[in-house]
Coordinates of C-alpha atoms and ligand atoms in Angstrom, one line a residue:
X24 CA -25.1 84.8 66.7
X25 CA -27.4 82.2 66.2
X26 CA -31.4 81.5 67.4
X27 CA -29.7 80.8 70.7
X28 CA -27.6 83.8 71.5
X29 CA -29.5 86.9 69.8
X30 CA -31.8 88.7 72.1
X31 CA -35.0 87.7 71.3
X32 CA -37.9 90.0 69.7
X33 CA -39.4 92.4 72.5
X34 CA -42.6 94.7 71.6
X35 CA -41.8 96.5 74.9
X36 CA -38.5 97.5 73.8
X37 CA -39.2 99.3 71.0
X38 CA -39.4 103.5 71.1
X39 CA -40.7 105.7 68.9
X40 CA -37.8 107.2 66.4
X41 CA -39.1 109.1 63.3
X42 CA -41.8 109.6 61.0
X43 CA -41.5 107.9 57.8
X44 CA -38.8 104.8 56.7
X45 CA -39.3 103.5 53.4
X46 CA -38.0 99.6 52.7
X47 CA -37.2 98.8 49.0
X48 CA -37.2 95.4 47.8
X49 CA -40.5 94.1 49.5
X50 CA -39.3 90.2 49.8
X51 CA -38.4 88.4 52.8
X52 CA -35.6 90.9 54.4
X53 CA -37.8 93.8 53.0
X54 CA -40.8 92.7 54.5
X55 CA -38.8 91.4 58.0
X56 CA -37.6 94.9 58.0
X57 CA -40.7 96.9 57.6
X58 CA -42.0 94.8 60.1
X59 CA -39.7 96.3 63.1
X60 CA -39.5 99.6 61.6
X61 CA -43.4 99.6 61.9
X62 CA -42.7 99.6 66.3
X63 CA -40.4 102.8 65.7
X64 CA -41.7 104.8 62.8
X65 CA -44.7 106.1 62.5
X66 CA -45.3 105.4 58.9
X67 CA -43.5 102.5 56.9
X68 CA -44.0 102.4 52.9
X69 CA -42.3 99.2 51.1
X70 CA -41.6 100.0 47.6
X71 CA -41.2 97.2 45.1
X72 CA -40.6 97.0 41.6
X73 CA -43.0 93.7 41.2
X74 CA -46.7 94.5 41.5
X75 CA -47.2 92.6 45.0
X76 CA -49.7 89.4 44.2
X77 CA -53.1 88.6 46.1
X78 CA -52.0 85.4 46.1
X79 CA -48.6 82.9 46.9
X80 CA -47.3 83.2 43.5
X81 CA -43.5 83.9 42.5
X82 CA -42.7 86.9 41.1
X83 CA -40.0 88.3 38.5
X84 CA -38.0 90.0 41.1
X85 CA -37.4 86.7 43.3
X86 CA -36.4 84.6 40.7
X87 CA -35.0 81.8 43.0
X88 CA -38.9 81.4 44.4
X89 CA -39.1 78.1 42.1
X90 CA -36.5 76.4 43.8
X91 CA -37.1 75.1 47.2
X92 CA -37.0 76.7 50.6
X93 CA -36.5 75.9 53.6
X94 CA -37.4 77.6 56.8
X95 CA -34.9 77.1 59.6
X96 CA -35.7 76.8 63.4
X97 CA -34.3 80.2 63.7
X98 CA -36.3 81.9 61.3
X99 CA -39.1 79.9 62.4
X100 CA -39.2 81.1 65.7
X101 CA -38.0 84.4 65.1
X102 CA -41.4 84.6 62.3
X103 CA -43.4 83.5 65.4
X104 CA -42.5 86.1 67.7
X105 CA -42.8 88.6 64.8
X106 CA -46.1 87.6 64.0
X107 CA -47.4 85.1 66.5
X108 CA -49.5 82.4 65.3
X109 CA -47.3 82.9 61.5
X110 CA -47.2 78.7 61.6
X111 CA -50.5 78.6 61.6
X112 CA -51.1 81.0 58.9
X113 CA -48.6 78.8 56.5
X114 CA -50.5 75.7 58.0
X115 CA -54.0 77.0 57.2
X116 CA -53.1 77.9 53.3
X117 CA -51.9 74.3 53.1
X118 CA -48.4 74.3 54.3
X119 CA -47.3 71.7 56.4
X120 CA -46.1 71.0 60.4
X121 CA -43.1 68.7 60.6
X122 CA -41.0 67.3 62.6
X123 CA -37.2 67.2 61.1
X124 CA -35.9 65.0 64.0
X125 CA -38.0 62.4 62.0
X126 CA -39.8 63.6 58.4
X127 CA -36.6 64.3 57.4
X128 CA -34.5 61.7 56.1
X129 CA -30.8 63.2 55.9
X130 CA -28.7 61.4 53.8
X131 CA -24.7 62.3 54.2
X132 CA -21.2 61.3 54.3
X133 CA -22.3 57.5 54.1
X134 CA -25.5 57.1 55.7
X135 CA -29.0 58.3 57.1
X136 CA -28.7 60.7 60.0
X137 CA -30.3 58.5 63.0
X138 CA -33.7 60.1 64.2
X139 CA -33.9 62.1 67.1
X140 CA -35.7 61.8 70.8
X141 CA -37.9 65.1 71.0
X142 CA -39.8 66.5 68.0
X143 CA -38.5 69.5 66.4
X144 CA -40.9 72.0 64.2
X145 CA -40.1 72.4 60.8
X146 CA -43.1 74.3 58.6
X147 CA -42.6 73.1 54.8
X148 CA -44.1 75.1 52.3
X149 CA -43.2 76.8 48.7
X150 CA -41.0 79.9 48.9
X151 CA -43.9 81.9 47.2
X152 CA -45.9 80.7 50.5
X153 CA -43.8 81.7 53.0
X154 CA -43.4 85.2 51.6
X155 CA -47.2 85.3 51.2
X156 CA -48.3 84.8 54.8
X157 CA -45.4 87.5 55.7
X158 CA -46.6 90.0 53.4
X159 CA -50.5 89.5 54.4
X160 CA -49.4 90.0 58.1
X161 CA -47.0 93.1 57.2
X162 CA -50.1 94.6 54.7
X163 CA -52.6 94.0 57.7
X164 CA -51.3 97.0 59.2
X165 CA -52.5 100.3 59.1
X166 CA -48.8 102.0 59.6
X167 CA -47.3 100.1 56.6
X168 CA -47.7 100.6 53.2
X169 CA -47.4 98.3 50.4
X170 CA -46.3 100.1 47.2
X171 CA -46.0 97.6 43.9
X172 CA -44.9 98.4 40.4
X173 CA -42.3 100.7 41.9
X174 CA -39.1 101.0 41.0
X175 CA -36.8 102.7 43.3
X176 CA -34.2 104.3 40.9
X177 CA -31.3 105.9 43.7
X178 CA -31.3 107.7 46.9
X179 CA -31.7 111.5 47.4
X180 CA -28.7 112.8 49.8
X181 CA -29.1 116.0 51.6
X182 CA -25.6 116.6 52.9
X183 CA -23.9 113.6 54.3
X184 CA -27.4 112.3 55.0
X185 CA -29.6 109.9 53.3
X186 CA -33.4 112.1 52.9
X187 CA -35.1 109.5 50.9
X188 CA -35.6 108.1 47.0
X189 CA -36.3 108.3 43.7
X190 CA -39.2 106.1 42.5
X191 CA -40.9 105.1 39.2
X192 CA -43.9 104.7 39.4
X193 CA -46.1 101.7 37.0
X194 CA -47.0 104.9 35.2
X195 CA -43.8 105.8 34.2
X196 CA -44.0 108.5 36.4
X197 CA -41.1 109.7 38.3
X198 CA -41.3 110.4 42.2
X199 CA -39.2 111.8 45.0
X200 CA -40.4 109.7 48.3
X201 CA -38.9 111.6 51.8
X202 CA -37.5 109.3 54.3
X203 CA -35.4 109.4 57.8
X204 CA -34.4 106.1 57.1
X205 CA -34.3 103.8 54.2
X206 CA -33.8 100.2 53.7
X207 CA -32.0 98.4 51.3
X208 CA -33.4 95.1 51.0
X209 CA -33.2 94.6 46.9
X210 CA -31.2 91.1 47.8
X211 CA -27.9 90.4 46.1
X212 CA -28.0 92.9 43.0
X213 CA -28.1 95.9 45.6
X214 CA -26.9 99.1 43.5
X215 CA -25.8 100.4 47.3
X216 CA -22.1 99.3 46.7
X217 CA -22.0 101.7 43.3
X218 CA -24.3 104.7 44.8
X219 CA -21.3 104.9 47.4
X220 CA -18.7 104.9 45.2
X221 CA -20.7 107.4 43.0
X222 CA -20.8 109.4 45.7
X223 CA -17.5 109.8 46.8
X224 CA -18.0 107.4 50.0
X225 CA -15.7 104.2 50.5
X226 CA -18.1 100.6 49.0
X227 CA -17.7 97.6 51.2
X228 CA -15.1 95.1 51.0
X229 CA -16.3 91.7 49.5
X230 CA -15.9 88.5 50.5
X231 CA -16.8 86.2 47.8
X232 CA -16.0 82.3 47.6
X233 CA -17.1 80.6 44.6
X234 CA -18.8 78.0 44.5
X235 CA -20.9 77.4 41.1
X236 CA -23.9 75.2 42.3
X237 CA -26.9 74.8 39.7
X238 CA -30.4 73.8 41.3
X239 CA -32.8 72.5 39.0
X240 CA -36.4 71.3 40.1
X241 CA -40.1 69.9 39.2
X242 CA -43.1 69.4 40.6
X243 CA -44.7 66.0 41.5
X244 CA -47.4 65.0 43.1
X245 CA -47.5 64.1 46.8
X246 CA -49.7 61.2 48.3
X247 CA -51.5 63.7 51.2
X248 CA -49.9 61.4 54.1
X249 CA -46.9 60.9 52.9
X250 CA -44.7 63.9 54.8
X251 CA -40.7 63.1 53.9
X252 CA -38.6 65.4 53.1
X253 CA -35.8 63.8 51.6
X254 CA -32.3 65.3 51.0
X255 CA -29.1 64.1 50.1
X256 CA -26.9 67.5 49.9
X257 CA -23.6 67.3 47.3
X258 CA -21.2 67.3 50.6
X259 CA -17.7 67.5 49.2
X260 CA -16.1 64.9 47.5
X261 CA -19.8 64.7 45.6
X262 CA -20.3 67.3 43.1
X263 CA -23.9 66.2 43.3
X264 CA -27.0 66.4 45.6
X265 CA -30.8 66.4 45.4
X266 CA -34.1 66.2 47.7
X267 CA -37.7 66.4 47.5
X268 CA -39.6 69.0 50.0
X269 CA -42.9 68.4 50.6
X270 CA -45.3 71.5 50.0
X271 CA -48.7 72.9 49.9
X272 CA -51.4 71.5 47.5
X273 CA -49.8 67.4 48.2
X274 CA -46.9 68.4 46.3
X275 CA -43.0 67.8 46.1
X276 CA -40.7 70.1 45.0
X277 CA -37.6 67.5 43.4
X278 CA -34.8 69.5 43.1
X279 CA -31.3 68.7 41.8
X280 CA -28.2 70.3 42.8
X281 CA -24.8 70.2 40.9
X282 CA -21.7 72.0 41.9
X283 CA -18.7 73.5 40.3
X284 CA -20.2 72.7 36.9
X285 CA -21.7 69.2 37.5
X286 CA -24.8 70.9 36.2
X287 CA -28.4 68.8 36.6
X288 CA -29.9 68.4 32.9
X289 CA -33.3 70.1 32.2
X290 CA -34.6 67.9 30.1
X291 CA -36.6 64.7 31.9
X292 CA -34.7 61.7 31.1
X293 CA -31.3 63.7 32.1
X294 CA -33.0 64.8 35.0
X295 CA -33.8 61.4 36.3
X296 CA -31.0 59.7 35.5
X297 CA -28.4 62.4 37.8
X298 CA -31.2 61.4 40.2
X299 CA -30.5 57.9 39.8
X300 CA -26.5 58.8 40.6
X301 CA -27.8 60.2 44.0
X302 CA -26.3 57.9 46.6
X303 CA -29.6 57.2 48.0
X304 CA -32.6 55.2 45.4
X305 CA -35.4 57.4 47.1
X306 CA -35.5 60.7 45.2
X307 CA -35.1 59.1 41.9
X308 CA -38.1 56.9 43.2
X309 CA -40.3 59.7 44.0
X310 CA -39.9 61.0 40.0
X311 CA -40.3 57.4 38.8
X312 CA -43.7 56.5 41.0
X313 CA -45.3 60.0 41.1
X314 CA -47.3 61.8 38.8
X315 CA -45.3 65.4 37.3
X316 CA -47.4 68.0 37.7
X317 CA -45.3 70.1 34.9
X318 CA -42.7 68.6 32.4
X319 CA -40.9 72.1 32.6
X320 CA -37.3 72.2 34.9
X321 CA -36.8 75.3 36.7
X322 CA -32.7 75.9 36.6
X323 CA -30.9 78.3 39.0
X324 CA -27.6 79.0 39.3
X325 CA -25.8 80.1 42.2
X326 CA -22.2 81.4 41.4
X327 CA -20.6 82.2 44.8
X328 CA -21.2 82.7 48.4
X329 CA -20.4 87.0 49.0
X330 CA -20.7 89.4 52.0
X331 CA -20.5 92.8 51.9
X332 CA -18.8 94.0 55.2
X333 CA -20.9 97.2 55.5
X334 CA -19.9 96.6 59.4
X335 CA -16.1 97.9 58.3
X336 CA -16.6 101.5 56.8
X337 CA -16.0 104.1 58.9
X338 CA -17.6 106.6 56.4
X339 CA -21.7 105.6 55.8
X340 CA -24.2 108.0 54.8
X341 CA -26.6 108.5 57.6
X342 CA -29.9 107.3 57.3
X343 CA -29.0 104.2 55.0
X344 CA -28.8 100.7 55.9
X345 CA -28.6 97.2 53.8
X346 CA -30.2 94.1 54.8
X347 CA -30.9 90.7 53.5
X348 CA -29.2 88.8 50.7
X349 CA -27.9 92.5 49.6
X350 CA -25.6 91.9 52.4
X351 CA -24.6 88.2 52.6
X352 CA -26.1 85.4 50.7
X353 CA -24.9 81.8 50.8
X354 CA -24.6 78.8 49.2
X355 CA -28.6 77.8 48.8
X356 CA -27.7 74.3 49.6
X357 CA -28.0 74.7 53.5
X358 CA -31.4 77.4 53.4
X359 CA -29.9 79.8 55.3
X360 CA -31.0 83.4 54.0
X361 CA -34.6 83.8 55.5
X362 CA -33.7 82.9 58.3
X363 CA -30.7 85.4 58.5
X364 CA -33.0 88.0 57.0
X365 CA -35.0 87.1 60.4
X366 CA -32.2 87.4 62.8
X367 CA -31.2 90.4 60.9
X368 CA -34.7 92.0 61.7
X369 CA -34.4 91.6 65.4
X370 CA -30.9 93.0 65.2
X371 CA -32.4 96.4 63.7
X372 CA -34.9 95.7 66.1
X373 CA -32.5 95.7 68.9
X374 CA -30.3 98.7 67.4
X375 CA -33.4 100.9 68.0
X376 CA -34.6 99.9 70.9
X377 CA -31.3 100.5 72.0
X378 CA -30.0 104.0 70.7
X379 CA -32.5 105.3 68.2
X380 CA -31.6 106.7 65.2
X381 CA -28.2 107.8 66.5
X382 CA -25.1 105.8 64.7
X383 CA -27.8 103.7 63.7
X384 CA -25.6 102.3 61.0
X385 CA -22.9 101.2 62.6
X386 CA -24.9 99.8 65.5
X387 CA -26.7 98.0 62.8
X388 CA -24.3 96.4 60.8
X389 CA -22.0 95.5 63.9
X390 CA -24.8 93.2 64.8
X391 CA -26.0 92.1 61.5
X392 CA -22.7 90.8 60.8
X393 CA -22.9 88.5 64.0
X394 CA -26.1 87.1 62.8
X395 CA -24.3 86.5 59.4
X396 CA -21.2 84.9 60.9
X397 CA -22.6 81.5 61.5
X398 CA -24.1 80.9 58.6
X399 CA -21.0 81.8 56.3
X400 CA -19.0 79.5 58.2
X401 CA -21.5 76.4 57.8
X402 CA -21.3 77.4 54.3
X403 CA -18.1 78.4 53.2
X404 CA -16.4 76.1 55.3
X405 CA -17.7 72.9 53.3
X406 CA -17.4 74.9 49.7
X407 CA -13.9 75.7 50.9
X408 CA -12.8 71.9 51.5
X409 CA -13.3 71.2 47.8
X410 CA -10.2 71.1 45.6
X411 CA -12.3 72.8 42.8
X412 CA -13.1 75.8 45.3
X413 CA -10.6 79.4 44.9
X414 CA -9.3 79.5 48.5
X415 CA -9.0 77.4 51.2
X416 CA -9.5 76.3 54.8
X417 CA -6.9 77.4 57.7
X418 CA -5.1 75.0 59.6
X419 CA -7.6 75.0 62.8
X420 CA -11.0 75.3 59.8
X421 CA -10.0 72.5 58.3
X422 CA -9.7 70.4 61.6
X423 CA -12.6 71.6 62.4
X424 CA -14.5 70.1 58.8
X425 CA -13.0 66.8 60.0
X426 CA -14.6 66.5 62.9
X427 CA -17.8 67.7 61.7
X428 CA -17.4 65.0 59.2
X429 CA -17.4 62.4 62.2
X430 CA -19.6 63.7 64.2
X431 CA -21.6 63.4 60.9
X432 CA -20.8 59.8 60.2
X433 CA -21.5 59.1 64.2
X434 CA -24.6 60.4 64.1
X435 CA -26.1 58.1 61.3
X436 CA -26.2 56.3 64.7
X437 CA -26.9 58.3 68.0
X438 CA -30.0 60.5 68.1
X439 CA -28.2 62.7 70.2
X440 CA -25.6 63.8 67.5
X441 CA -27.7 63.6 64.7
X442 CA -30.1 66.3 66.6
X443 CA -27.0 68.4 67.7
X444 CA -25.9 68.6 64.1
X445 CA -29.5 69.6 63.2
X446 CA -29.6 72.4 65.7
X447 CA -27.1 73.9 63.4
X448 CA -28.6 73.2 60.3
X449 CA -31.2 74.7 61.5
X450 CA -29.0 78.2 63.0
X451 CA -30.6 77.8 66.9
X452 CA -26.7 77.0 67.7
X453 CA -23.2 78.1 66.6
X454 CA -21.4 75.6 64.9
X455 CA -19.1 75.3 68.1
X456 CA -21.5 74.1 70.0
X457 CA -20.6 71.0 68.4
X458 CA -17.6 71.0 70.9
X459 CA -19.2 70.6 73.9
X460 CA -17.7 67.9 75.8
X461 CA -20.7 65.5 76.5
X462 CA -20.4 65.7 72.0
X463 CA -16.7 65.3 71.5
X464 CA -16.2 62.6 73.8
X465 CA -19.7 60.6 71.8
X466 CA -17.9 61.8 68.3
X467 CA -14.3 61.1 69.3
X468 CA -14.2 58.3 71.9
X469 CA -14.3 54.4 70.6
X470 CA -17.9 53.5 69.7
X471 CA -19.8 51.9 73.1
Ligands
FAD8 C1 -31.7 78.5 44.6 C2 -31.9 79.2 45.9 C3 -32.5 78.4 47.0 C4 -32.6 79.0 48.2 N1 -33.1 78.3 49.2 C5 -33.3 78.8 50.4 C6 -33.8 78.1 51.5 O1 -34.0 76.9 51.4 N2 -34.0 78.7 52.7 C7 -33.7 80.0 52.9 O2 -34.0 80.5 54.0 N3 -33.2 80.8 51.9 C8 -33.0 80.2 50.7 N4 -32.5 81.0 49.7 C9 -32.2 82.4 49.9 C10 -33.4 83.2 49.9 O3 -34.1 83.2 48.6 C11 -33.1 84.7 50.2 O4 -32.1 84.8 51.2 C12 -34.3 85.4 50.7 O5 -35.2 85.6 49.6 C13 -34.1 86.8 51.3 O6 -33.7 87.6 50.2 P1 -33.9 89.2 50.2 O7 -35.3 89.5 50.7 O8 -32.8 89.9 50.8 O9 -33.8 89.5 48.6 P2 -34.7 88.9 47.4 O10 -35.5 87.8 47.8 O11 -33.7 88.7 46.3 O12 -35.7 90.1 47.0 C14 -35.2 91.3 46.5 C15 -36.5 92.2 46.3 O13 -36.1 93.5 45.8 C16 -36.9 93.8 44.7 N5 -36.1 94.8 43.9 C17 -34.9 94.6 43.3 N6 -34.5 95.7 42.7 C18 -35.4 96.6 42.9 C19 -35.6 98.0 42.5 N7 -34.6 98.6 41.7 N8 -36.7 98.6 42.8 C20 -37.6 98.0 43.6 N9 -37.5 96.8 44.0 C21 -36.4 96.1 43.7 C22 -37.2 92.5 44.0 O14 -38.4 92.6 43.2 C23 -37.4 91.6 45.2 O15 -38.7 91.6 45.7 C24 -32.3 80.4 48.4 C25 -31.7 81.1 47.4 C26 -31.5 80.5 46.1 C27 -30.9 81.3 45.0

């Protein structure tokens, strides 16, 4: 399920289903969450552990909010419907309004993608940002509550029902909050899996594939007109990638990325020179000609792509569900999780609008797992076709990386390819879209 197929946001469709849900883990799927819960509840309270800042600044509990983001069409639009007018929220505290069919300048397999006829949106802004304008549209309302400095600590079953949680408060103060429904949204260190085990319920089977990749970034300055964004990702054979996103305050995020153990150094001359063994001179450019705004080098890393498949147990406390990177999370490297947190929301949406609270699980996580599916594929299917990754790609997946790889190499010539490729990139279409015949017969056929 991707931008194109899910059933769009509808304010009419939503009912009335309950009294009180409570969201823990106030970040992006947290917040996406409370957001649609907000049209069927009557009262929403977000619990996080972080106090929740006045401002756009990162917080302990999202560690990765150094580290650049990037907002996909589909999360994009799906934001916009959300909260209409969000762009020009992130716009008006400095973000910027792009166009990726021609700011961006896509270096892969060999050459520069080739720009594309129409403009595209693309909002660029810091992570912290992002979440910022979210959280001030989700705290604008009077049904949602915004509770920081809150730890949630496990859930409170009544029978094979879940009836709420157990908080700590910034006091040290334990609570009991009552809930018909809560949300898991405490990203990919959810304690769900062991509370179900604990409990004598069956955990969800993983699906993990490894795939080691170590961001590191700085900050530079920007020269205000100068809008690139400028990405060469580490597409396999290359262990290593790098870009620099443009963001509020005329400022680039450069960012290195190194996989299975090609780590980028931390220190400035080691970070410069794996810049300078970028295929492309530009991002090593950008650190050479522009001021740093910090000497300090913010290192991630990322071990493996995993999904929970919550949508498989046929035994799931009622009055539970997981969202977010607590379900899936991918390889960073194609800026995918927002955006499925996004899609995710409208799903829940949907799943209410649809039957209430009645199997609301199930109903859930049957459609959360379509919004996931495209986006594991982009990314596991690339991590997969290195030798270095555990696993590997069937017969028909690994014919299918091939001719992704031409379509990609095509594309560095023909606009039309290089925007079909974008559209998923950017999750508005499946990854078999590719295959449409006006695209095969410009990737396979002779060159006119
Ligand atoms: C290096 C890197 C780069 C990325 N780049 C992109 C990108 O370009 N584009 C993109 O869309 N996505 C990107 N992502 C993914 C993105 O960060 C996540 O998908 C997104 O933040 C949604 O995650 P989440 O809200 O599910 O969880 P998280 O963002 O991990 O948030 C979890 C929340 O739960 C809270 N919490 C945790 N435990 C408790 C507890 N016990 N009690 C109360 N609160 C708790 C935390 O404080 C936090 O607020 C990137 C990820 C990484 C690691």
């Amino acid at each position: 399920m991707t931008l194109a197929s899910v059933p769009r946001y509808d304010p009419d469709a939503a009912a009335r289903v309950g009294d009180h849900a409570v969201v823990v883990g106030g970040s992006v799927a947290g917040l996406l969450a409370a957001r649609v819960l907000a049209d069927a509840f009557d009262r929403v309270t977000v619990v996080d552990r972080d106090a929740f800042p006045d401002d756009p600044v990162a917080r302990d509990g999202v560690p990765q909010a150094r580290q650049p983001h990037v907002l996909l069409e589909a999360g994009r639009a799906t934001l916009e419907d959300l909260f209409p007018g969000y762009g020009e929220d992130v716009v008006a505290a400095g973000g910027l309004m792009l166009d990726w069919t021609t700011d961006l300048v896509h270096y892969e397999r060999g050459g520069f993608l080739a720009s594309g006829a129409s403009p595209e949106t693309l909002y660029a802004a810091s992570r912290p940002l992002f979440e910022h304008a979210i959280r001030a549209r989700v705290a604008a309302r009077d049904d949602v509550t915004l509770e920081g400095d809150c730890a949630f600590l496990g859930y409170r079953a009544d029978g094979d029902r879940i009836a709420g949680v157990d908080v700590r408060r910034g006091d040290g103060a334990r609570a009991s909050v009552d809930a018909d429904l809560v949300v898991d949204a405490t990203g990919r260190a959810s304690k769900t899996p062991r509370w179900l085990a604990d409990n004598g319920y069956p955990t969800p089977p993983e699906d993990t594939v490894d795939v080691d990749v170590t961001y590191a970034t700085t900050v530079v300055e920007r020269p205000t007109d100068d809008r690139r964004v400028l990405f060469s990702p580490p597409t396999p054979p290359r262990t290593r990638g790098g870009g620099a996103f443009p963001v509020e305050g005329d400022r680039w995020l450069v960012t290195m990325q190194g996989v299975h153990g090609d780590d980028p150094p931390t220190d400035r001359d080691g970070f410069v020179e794996f810049a300078d063994s970028l295929p492309v001179p530009q991002v090593a450019r950008v650190l050479r000609e522009q001021a740093w705004v910090t000497d300090d080098i913010a290192s991630y890393p990322f071990p493996s792509n995993r999904r929970r498949r919550y949508e498989t147990l046929d035994d799931f406390p009622e009055g539970l569900l997981v969202v977010g990177d607590a379900v899936a999370s991918f390889n960073p490297v194609y800026g995918q999780g927002m955006s499925v947190a996004a899609l995710e929301a409208v799903c829940l949406h949907r799943a209410l609008a649809d039957g209430g609270r009645e199997n609301l699980a199930a109903r859930f996580f049957d459609r959360a797992t379509a919004a996931v599916d495209p986006a594991w594929l982009l990314a596991t299917s690339s991590d997969l076709a290195r030798p270095q990754t555990d696993g590997s790609l069937a017969l028909h997946e690994r014919a299918f990386d091939r001719y992704v790889a031409r379509l990609v190499e095509r594309a560095h010539d023909d606009g039309v390819l290089a925007t079909a490729y974008g559209r998923v990139l950017t999750m508005e279409r499946s990854p078999t879209s590719l295959l449409r015949p006006r695209l095969a017969a410009r990737t396979l056929l002779p060159s006119r």
